[in-house]
XYZ file of C-alpha atoms in Angstrom:
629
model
C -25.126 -9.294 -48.184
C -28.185 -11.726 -47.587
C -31.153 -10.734 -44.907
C -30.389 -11.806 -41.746
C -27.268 -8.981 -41.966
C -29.739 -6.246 -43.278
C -31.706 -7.117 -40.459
C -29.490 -4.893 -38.293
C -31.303 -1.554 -39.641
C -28.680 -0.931 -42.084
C -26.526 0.798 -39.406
C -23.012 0.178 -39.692
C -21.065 -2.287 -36.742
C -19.593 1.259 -35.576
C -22.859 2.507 -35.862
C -24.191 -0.192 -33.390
C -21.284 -0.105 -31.251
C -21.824 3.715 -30.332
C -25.501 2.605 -29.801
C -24.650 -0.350 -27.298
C -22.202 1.966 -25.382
C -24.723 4.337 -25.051
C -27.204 2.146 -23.907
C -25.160 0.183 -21.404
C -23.408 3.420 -20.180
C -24.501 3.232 -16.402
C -23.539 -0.481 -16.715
C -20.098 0.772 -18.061
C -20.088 3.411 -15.939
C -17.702 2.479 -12.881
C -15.518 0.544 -15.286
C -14.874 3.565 -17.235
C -14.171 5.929 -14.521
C -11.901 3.044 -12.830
C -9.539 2.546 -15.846
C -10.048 6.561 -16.300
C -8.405 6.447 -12.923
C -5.596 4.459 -13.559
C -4.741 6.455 -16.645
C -4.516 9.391 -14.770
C -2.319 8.157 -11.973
C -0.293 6.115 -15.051
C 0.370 9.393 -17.051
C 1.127 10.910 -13.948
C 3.798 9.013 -12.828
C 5.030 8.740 -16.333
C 5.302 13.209 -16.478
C 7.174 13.046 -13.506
C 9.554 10.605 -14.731
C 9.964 13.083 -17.898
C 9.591 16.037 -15.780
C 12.286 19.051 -15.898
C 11.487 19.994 -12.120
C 12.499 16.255 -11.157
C 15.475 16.255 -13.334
C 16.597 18.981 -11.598
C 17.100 17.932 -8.809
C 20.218 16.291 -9.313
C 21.382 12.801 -7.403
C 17.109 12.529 -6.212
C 15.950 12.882 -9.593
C 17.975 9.246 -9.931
C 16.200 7.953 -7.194
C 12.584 9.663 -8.527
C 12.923 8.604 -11.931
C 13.812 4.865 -10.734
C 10.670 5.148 -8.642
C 8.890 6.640 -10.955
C 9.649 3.856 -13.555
C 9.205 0.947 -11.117
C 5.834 2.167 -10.008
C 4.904 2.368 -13.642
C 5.966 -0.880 -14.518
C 3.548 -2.169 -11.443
C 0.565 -0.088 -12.455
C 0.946 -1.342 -16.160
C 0.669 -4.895 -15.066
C -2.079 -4.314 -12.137
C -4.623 -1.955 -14.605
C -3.726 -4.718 -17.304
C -5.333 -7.465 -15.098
C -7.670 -5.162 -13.768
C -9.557 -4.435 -17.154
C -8.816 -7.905 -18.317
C -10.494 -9.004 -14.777
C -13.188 -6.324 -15.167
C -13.880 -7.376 -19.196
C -14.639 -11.189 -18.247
C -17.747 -9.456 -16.718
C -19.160 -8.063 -18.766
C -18.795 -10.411 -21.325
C -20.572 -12.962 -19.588
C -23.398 -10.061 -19.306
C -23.531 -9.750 -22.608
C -22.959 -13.297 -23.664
C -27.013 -13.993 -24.149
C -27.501 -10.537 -26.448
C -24.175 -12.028 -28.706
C -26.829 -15.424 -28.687
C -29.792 -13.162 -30.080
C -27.215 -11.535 -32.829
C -26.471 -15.278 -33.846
C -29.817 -16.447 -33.838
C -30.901 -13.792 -36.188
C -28.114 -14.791 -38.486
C -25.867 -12.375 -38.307
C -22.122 -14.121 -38.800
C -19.916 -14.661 -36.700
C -16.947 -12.583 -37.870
C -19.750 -9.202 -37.953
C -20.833 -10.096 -34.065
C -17.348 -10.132 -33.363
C -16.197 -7.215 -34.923
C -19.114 -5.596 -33.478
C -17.525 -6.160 -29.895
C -14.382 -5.571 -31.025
C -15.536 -1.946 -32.091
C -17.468 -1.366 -28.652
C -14.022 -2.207 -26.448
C -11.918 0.000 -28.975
C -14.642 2.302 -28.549
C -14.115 2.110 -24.343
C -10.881 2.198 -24.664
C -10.421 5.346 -26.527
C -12.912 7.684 -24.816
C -11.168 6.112 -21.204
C -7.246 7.762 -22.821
C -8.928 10.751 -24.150
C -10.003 11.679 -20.983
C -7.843 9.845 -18.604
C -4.807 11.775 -20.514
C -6.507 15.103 -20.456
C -7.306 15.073 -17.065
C -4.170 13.666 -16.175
C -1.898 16.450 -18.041
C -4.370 19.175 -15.596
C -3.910 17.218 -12.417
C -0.136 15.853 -12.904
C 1.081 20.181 -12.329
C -1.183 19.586 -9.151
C 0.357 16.239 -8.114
C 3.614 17.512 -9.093
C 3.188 20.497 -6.807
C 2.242 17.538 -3.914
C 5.111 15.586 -4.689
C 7.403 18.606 -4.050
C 5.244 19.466 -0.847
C 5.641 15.849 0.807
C 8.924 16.121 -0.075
C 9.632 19.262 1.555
C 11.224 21.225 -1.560
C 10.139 24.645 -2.274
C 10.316 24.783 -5.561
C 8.327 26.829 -8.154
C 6.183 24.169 -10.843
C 6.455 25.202 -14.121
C 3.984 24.237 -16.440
C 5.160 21.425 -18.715
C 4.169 19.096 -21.077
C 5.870 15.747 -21.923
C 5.107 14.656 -25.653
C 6.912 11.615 -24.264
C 4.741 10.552 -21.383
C 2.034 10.519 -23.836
C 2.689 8.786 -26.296
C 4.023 6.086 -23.612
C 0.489 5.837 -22.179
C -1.139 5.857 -25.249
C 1.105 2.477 -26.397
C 0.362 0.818 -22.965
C -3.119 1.202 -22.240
C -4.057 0.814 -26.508
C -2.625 -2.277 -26.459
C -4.171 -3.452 -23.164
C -7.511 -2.615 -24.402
C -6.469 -4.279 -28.399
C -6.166 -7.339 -26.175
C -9.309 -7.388 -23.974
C -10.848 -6.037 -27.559
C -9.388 -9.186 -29.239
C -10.657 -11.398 -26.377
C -13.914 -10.230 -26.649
C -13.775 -11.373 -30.247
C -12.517 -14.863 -29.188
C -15.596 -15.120 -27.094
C -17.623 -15.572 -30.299
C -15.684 -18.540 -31.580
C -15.361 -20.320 -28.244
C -18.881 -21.384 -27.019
C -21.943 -22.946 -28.880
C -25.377 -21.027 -29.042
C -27.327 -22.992 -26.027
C -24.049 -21.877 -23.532
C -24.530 -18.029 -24.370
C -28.080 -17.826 -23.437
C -27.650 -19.871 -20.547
C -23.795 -18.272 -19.533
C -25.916 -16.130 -17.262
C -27.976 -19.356 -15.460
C -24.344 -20.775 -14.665
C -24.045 -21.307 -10.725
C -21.754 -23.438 -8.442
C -23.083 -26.522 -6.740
C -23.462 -26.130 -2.930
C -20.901 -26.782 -1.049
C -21.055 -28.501 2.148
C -19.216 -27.627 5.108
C -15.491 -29.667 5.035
C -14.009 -29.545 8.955
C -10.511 -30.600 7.520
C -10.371 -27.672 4.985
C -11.251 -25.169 7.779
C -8.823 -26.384 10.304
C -6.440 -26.421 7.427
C -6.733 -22.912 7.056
C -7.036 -21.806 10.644
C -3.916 -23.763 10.902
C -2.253 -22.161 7.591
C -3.515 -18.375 8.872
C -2.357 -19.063 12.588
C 1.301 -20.513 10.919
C 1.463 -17.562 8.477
C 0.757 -15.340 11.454
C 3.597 -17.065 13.808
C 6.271 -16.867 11.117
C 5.672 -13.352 10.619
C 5.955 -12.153 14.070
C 9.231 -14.403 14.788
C 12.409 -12.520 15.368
C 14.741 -11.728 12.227
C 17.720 -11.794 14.153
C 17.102 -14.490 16.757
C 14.120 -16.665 15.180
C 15.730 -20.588 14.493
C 12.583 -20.231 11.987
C 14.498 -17.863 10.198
C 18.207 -19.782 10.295
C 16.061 -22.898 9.044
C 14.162 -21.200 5.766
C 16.318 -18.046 5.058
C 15.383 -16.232 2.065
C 12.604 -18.514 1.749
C 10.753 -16.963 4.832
C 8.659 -14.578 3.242
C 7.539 -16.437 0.005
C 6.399 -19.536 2.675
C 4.388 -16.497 5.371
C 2.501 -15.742 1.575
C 1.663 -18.764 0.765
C 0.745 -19.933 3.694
C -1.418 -16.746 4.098
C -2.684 -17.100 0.941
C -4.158 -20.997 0.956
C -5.788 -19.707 4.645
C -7.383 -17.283 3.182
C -8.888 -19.419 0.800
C -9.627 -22.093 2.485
C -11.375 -19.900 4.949
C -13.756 -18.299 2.842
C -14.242 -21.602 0.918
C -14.683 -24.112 4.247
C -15.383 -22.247 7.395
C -17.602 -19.148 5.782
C -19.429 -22.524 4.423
C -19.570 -24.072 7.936
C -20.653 -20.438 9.485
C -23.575 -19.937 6.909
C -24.661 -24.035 7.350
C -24.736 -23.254 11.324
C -27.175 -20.164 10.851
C -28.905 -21.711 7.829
C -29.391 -24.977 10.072
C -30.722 -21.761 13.225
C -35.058 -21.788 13.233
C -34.360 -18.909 15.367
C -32.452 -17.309 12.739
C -33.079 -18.904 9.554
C -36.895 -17.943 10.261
C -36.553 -14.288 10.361
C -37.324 -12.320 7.577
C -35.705 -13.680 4.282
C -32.938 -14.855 6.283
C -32.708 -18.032 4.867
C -32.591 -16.733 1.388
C -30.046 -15.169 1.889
C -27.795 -17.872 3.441
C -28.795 -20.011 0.534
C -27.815 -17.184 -2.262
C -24.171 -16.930 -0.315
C -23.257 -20.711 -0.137
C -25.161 -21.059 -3.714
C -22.628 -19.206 -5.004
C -19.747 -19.220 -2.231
C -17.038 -21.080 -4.428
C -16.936 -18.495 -7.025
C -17.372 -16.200 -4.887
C -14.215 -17.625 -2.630
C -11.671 -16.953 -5.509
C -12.834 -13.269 -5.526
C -12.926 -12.675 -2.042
C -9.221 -14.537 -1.417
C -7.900 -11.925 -4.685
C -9.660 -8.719 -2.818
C -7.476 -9.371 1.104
C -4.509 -10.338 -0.531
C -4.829 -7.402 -2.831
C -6.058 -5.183 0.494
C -3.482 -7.128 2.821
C -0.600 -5.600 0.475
C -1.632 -1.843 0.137
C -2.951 -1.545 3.587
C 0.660 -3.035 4.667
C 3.067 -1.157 2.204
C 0.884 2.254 2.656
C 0.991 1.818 6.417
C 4.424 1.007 6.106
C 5.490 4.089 3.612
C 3.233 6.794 5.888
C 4.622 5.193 8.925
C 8.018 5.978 7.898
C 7.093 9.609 6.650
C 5.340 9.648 9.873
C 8.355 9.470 12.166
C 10.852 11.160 9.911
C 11.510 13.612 12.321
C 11.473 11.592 15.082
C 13.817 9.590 13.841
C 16.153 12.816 12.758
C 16.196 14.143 16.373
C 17.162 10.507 17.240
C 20.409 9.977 14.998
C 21.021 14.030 14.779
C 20.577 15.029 18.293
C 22.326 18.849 17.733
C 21.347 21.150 15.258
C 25.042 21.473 13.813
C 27.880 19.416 15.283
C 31.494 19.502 12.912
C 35.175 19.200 13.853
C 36.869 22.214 14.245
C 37.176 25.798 15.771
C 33.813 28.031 16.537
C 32.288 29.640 13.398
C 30.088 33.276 13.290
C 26.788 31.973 14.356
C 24.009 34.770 15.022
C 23.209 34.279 18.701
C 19.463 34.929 18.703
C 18.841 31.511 16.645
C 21.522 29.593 19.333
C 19.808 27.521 22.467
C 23.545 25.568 23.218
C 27.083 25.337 22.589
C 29.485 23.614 23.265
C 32.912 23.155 22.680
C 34.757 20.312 23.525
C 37.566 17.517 23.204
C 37.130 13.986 22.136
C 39.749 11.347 21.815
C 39.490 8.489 19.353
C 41.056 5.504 20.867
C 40.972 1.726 19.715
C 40.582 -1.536 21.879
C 41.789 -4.436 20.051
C 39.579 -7.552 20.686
C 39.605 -11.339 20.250
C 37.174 -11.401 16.916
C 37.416 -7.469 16.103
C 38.931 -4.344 17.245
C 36.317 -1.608 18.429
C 36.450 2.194 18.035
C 35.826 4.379 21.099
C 35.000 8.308 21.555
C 36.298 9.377 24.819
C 34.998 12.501 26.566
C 36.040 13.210 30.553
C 32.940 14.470 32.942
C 32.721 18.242 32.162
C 32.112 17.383 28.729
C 29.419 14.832 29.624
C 27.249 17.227 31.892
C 27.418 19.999 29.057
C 26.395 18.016 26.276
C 23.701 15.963 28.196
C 21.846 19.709 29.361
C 22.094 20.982 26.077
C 20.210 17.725 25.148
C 17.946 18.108 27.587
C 18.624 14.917 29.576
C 17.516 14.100 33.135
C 21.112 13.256 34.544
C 22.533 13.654 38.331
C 25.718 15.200 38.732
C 28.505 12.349 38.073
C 31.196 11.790 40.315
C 33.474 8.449 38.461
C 35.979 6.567 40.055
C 39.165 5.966 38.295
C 37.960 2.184 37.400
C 34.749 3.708 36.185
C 32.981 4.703 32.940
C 29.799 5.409 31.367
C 28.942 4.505 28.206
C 26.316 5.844 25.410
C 26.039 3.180 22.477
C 22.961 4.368 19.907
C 23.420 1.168 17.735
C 22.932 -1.264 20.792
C 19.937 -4.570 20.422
C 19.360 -6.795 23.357
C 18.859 -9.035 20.103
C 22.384 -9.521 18.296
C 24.907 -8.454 21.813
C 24.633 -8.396 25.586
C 25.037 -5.279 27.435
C 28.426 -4.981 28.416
C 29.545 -4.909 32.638
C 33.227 -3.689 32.081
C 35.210 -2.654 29.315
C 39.160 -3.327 29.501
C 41.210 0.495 27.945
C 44.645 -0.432 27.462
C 45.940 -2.202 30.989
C 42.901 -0.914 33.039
C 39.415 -2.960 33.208
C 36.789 -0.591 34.374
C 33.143 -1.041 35.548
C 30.748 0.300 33.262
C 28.347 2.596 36.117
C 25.487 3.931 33.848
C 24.187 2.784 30.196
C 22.544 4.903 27.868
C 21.261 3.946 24.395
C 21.000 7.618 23.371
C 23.697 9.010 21.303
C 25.876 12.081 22.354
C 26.698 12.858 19.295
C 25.219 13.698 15.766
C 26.552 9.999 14.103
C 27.440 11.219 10.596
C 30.695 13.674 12.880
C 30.809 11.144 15.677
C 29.615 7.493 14.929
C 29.794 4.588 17.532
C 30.120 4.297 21.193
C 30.658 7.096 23.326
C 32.937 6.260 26.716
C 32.736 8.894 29.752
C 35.734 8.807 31.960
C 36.887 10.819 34.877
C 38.883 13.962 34.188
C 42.174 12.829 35.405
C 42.226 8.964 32.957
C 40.533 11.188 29.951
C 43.876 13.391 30.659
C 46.151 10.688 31.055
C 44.285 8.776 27.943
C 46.448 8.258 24.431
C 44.381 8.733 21.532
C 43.637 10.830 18.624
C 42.604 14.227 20.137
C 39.994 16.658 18.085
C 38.507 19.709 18.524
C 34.187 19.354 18.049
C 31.691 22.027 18.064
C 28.175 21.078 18.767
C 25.361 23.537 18.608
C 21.712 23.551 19.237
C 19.208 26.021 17.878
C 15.495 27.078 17.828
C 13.432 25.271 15.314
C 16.731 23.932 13.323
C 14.121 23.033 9.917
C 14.464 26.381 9.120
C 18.311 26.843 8.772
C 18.855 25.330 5.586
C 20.671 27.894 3.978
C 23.070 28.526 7.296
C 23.673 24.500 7.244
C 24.979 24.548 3.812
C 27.415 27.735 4.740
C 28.547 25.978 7.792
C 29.024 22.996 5.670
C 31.234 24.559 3.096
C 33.532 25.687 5.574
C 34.406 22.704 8.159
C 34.838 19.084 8.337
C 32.954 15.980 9.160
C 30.002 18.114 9.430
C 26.252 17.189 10.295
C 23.148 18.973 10.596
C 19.783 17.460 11.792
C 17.904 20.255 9.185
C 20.035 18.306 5.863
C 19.080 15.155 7.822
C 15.446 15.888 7.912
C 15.465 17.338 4.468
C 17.340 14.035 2.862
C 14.873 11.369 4.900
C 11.286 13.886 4.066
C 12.221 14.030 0.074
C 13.160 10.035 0.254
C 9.897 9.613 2.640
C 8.241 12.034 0.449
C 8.642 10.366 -2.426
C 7.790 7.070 -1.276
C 4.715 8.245 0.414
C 3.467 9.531 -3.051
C 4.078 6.715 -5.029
C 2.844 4.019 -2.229
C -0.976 6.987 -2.253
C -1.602 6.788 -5.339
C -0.909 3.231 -6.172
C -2.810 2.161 -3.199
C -5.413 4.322 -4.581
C -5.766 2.328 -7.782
C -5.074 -0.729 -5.975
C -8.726 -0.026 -3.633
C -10.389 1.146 -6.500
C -9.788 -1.732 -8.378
C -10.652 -4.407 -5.585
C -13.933 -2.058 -4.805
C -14.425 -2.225 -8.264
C -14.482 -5.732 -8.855
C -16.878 -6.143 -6.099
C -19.127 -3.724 -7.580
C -19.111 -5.943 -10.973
C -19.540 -8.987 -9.587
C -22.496 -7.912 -7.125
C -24.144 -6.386 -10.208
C -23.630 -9.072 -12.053
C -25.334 -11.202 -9.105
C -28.169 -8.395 -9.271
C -28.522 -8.999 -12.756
C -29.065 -12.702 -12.474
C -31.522 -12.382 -9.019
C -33.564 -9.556 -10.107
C -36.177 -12.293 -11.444
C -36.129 -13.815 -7.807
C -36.696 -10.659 -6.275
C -39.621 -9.669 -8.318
C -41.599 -13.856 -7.694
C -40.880 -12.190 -4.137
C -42.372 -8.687 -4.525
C -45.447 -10.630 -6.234
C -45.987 -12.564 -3.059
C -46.196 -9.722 -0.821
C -42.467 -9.339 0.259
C -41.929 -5.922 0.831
C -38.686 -3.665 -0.533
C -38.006 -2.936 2.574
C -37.044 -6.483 3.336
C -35.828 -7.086 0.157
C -33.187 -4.522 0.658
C -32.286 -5.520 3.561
C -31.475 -8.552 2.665
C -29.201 -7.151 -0.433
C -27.594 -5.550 2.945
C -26.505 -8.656 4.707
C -25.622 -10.380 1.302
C -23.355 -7.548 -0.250
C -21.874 -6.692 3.722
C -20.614 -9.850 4.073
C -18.687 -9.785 0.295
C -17.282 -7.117 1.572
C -16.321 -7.603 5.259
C -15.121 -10.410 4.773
C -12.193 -9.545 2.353
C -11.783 -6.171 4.633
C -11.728 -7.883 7.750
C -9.012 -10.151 6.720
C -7.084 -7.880 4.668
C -6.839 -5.314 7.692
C -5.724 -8.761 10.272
C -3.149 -9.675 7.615
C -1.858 -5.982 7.516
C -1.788 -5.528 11.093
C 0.154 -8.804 11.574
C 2.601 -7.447 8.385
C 2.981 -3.827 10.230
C 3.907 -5.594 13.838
C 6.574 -7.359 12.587
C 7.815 -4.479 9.992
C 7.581 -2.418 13.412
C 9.214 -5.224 15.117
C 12.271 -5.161 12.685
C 12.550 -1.105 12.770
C 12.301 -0.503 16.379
C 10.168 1.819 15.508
C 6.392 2.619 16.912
C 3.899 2.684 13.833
C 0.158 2.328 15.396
C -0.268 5.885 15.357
C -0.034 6.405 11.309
C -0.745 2.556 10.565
C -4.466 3.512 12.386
C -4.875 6.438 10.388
C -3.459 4.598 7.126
C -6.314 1.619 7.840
C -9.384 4.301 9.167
C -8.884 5.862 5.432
C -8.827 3.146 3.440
C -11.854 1.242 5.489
C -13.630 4.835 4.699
C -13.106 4.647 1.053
C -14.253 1.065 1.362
C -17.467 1.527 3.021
C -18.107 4.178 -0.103
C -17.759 1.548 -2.274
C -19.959 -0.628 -0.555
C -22.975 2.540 -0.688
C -22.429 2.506 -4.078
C -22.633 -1.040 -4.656
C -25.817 -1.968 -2.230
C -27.507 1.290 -4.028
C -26.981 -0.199 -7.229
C -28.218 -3.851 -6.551
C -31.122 -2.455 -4.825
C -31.786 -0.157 -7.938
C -31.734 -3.083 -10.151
C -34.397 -5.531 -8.921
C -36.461 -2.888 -7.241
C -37.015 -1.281 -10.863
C -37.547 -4.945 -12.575
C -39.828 -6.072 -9.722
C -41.948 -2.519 -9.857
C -41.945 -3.009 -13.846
C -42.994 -6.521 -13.717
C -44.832 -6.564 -10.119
């Protein structure tokens, strides 16, 4: 061992490891509790995939454990470019202290293993504790899952062996690889480029008018192709499968290209302003944007694509948890409805009932034939005040029907004028788009004729019961009774209790890994603005010496870090909104109520982020310009 290796205080490179983790803890800081984060929400998806409860649930616990497995999967591959992402960083902050280590001799292999040590080091107090934690919260986020998805279960308290020792594999070898990159980082540049990694800043750029129109153009394309019409759009007939993977691209390069060309033409246009440029240290901070706006353009274009997806597939997900009931009571308009005689009901829980005859008849066609319930007039009044329906006494001609179709789009078929039964063509008189009848014991279209033709009608005759009842969610128990004992039989409570642990599920999994997904992107922000800080604070404190006051350098860090962030948010929530029309679009369904609440949440978590970061750049060159000042 010759000097220049004693020289490091004879501590050993674990020794010095612990010490640099120590010392850079508040620089570590957010980085640790983010990948702590993900290993929580990891193991927890990975004890509910082992988990007793959710195997017992029979045909779900399929569906949960597929879910849970797939989600998994996506979170491995996100955290892993997360912390690889979030490494680079850091690495380029500590580039100029590896310089000092080599300058004083120490070898290569020793500064290497050194930061091999520290990211091993990282790694292992973030599993510790993201495991621990995890096993205490996944009981609590087990007993959420069941909640959402309406199961009343009782959580016992287990402990997969199996789910941890699968995170421990994933995330060790994540971090052996950012640990082994780290060590690459020694062989890879000369001395002069690590002390000057940190001086490293893009050339201007000037404002290009083609690259902005291009991406107005791309953004407004992207935009169109999304809101066209699935079923009618020649867009669609033209590209086919291809649709989607064109609206992302397309959204993608606009994105890009409009941080990179028309943020660049913005900033010129105020930096070019005496009125504004003048003000304060305006113009500083124009120049520190568009100094550093193509680096800065990658980021940004990562952060709304990244925001664009979980604000659309969480507004999606709650949207559809959302409505679940609505969209029971719209498929499952009765309680109970089953073919058959009357069963023992108790009569305090029964609103309606009503027993009737329906005939099945068949109406053969030039490309198909089509199905057809038949009910006469009585029938029609009954069931339409049990449901609650604003309809007028009905007095049909013989040459007359009415007809209920639930499945019927404007889109794909043209509402029809007469319908031809056998030899007779009758007039269709009134159209309704509600259905009669619970679907799973009655599906398609529902014909009302006149008592004498429904008598004279050949068909398939049945016998249906269809009852309504006060708050039917809590008749479970009388629903699978009923079930056990007649045919074709339908409840809206099994309904409602099949669509909220589907929904349930979904809304879970699409939380929590929108979760990550936001506090990785704020995340990244945070490093990168610190980074910035890290690089400025020597500007800020040739300011403070000339008489610029904190007060206007902090505002300043303001505008610069609100704008990093805006931006991104801005365009991820216009990209989600235009994602969550057409998703609405394709549903039929109305999802501004939940998609509002979906994107107030994650702005608010957002705008945390954003306190956080602005506190911490402020912290940084207020301290060195107070120190140095």
């Amino acid at each position: 061992m010759n000097w220049q290796e004693q020289a490091v205080t004879g501590m050993t490179l674990f020794d010095l490891a612990l010490k640099n983790i120590r010392r850079n803890m508040k620089s570590y800081g957010l980085y640790i509790g983010s990948t702590i984060f993900s290993i929580i929400i990891y193991f927890t998806f990975a004890m509910l995939k082992h988990s007793d409860d959710i195997s017992g649930l029979a045909e779900t616990s399929k569906q949960m454990q597929a879910v849970m497995s797939a989600s998994a999967f996506v979170l491995m591959i996100f955290v892993a470019i997360f912390i690889l992402y979030s490494n680079s960083f850091f690495m380029k902050k500590r580039k100029k202290e590896v310089a000092l280590y080599s300058l004083l001799g120490v070898r290569k292999r020793s500064i290497g293993f050194l930061l091999f040590f520290e990211n091993i080091v990282i790694g292992l107090i973030a599993l510790v504790i993201g495991v621990g934690l995890g096993f205490l919260l996944s009981q609590a986020l087990l007993a959420l899952l069941l909640k959402l998805m309406g199961l009343s279960l009782s959580v016992g308290f287990a402990f997969s062996m199996q789910a941890v020792i699968e995170t421990v594999v994933v995330f060790f070898l994540i971090f052996l690889v950012t640990s082994l990159l780290g060590y690459r980082v020694i062989y890879k540049f000369k001395l002069i480029d690590l002390f000057h990694a940190e001086k490293k800043g893009e050339a201007q750029p000037k404002a290009r008018i083609l690259s902005a129109l291009i991406g107005v153009l791309a953004l407004a394309g992207a935009y169109w192709l999304a809101l066209q019409d699935l079923m009618t759009s020649s867009a669609w007939r033209i590209f086919g499968l291809a649709m989607p993977l064109i609206i992302i691209g397309f959204t993608i390069l606009g994105s890009y290209l409009l941080f990179n060309s028309v943020l660049v033409y913005v900033l010129n246009l105020l930096k070019k302003s005496k009125n504004w440029a003048w003000k304060g240290l305006n113009l500083m901070t124009s120049s520190q944007l568009l100094y550093r706006i193509r680096g800065n353009a990658k980021t940004l274009t990562i952060i709304a694509t990244l925001s664009a997806t979980t604000i659309t597939a969480g507004g999606a997900i709650f949207g559809t948890y959302y409505n679940t009931e609505k969209n029971v009571e719209q498929f499952t308009p009765f309680s109970f409805m089953w073919e058959g005689g009357e069963q023992d009901i108790d009569s305090g829980i029964v609103e309606d009932a009503v027993s009737f005859e329906a005939k099945d008849i068949t109406v053969e066609g030039e490309v198909y034939d089509q199905s057809y319930y038949v009910i006469d007039e009585e029938t029609f009044m009954k069931l339409t005040e049990a449901l609650g329906w604003d309809v007028e006494n009905v007095d049909l001609a013989k040459d007359e029907v009415i007809m209920a179709d639930p499945f019927y789009d404007e889109r794909l078929e043209e509402q029809a004028e007469t319908i031809e039964v056998g030899n007779d063509v009758k007039a269709v008189d009134q159209f309704f788009e509600q259905p009669l009848f619970n679907i799973q014991t009655l599906p398609g279209i529902t014909l009302v004729m006149d008592d004498a033709s429904f008598q004279e009608l050949d068909g398939e005759e049945g016998t249906y019961q269809a009852v309504q009842t006060a708050d039917y969610k809590d008749h479970l128990e009388l629903s699978k009774e009923l079930e056990a004992k007649t045919e074709h039989f339908s409840s809206a409570v099994q309904s409602y209790q099949d669509s909220i642990e589907s929904s349930g599920a979904m809304l879970f999994v699409g939380s929590f890994l929108g979760l990550v997904f936001l506090v990785a992107t704020g995340s990244i922000i945070f490093f990168k603005m610190m980074t910035e800080a890290e690089e400025d604070k020597g500007k800020y404190t040739v300011l403070y010496k000339i008489g610029v006051s904190k007060k206007e350098m902090k505002k300043t860090v303001r505008y610069q870090v609100g704008l990093i962030f805006l931006a991104p948010l801005v365009l991820g929530l216009m990209h989600g909104a235009v994602a969550l029309m057409a998703f609405s679009n394709l549903l039929d369904m109305n999802l501004w109520e939940p998609v509002i609440i979906w994107m107030a949440a994650y702005t608010l978590i957002y705008i945390l982020y954003y306190v956080v970061t602005v506190r911490g750049f402020n912290k940084t060159i207020t301290q060195t310009a107070a120190q140095e000042g």
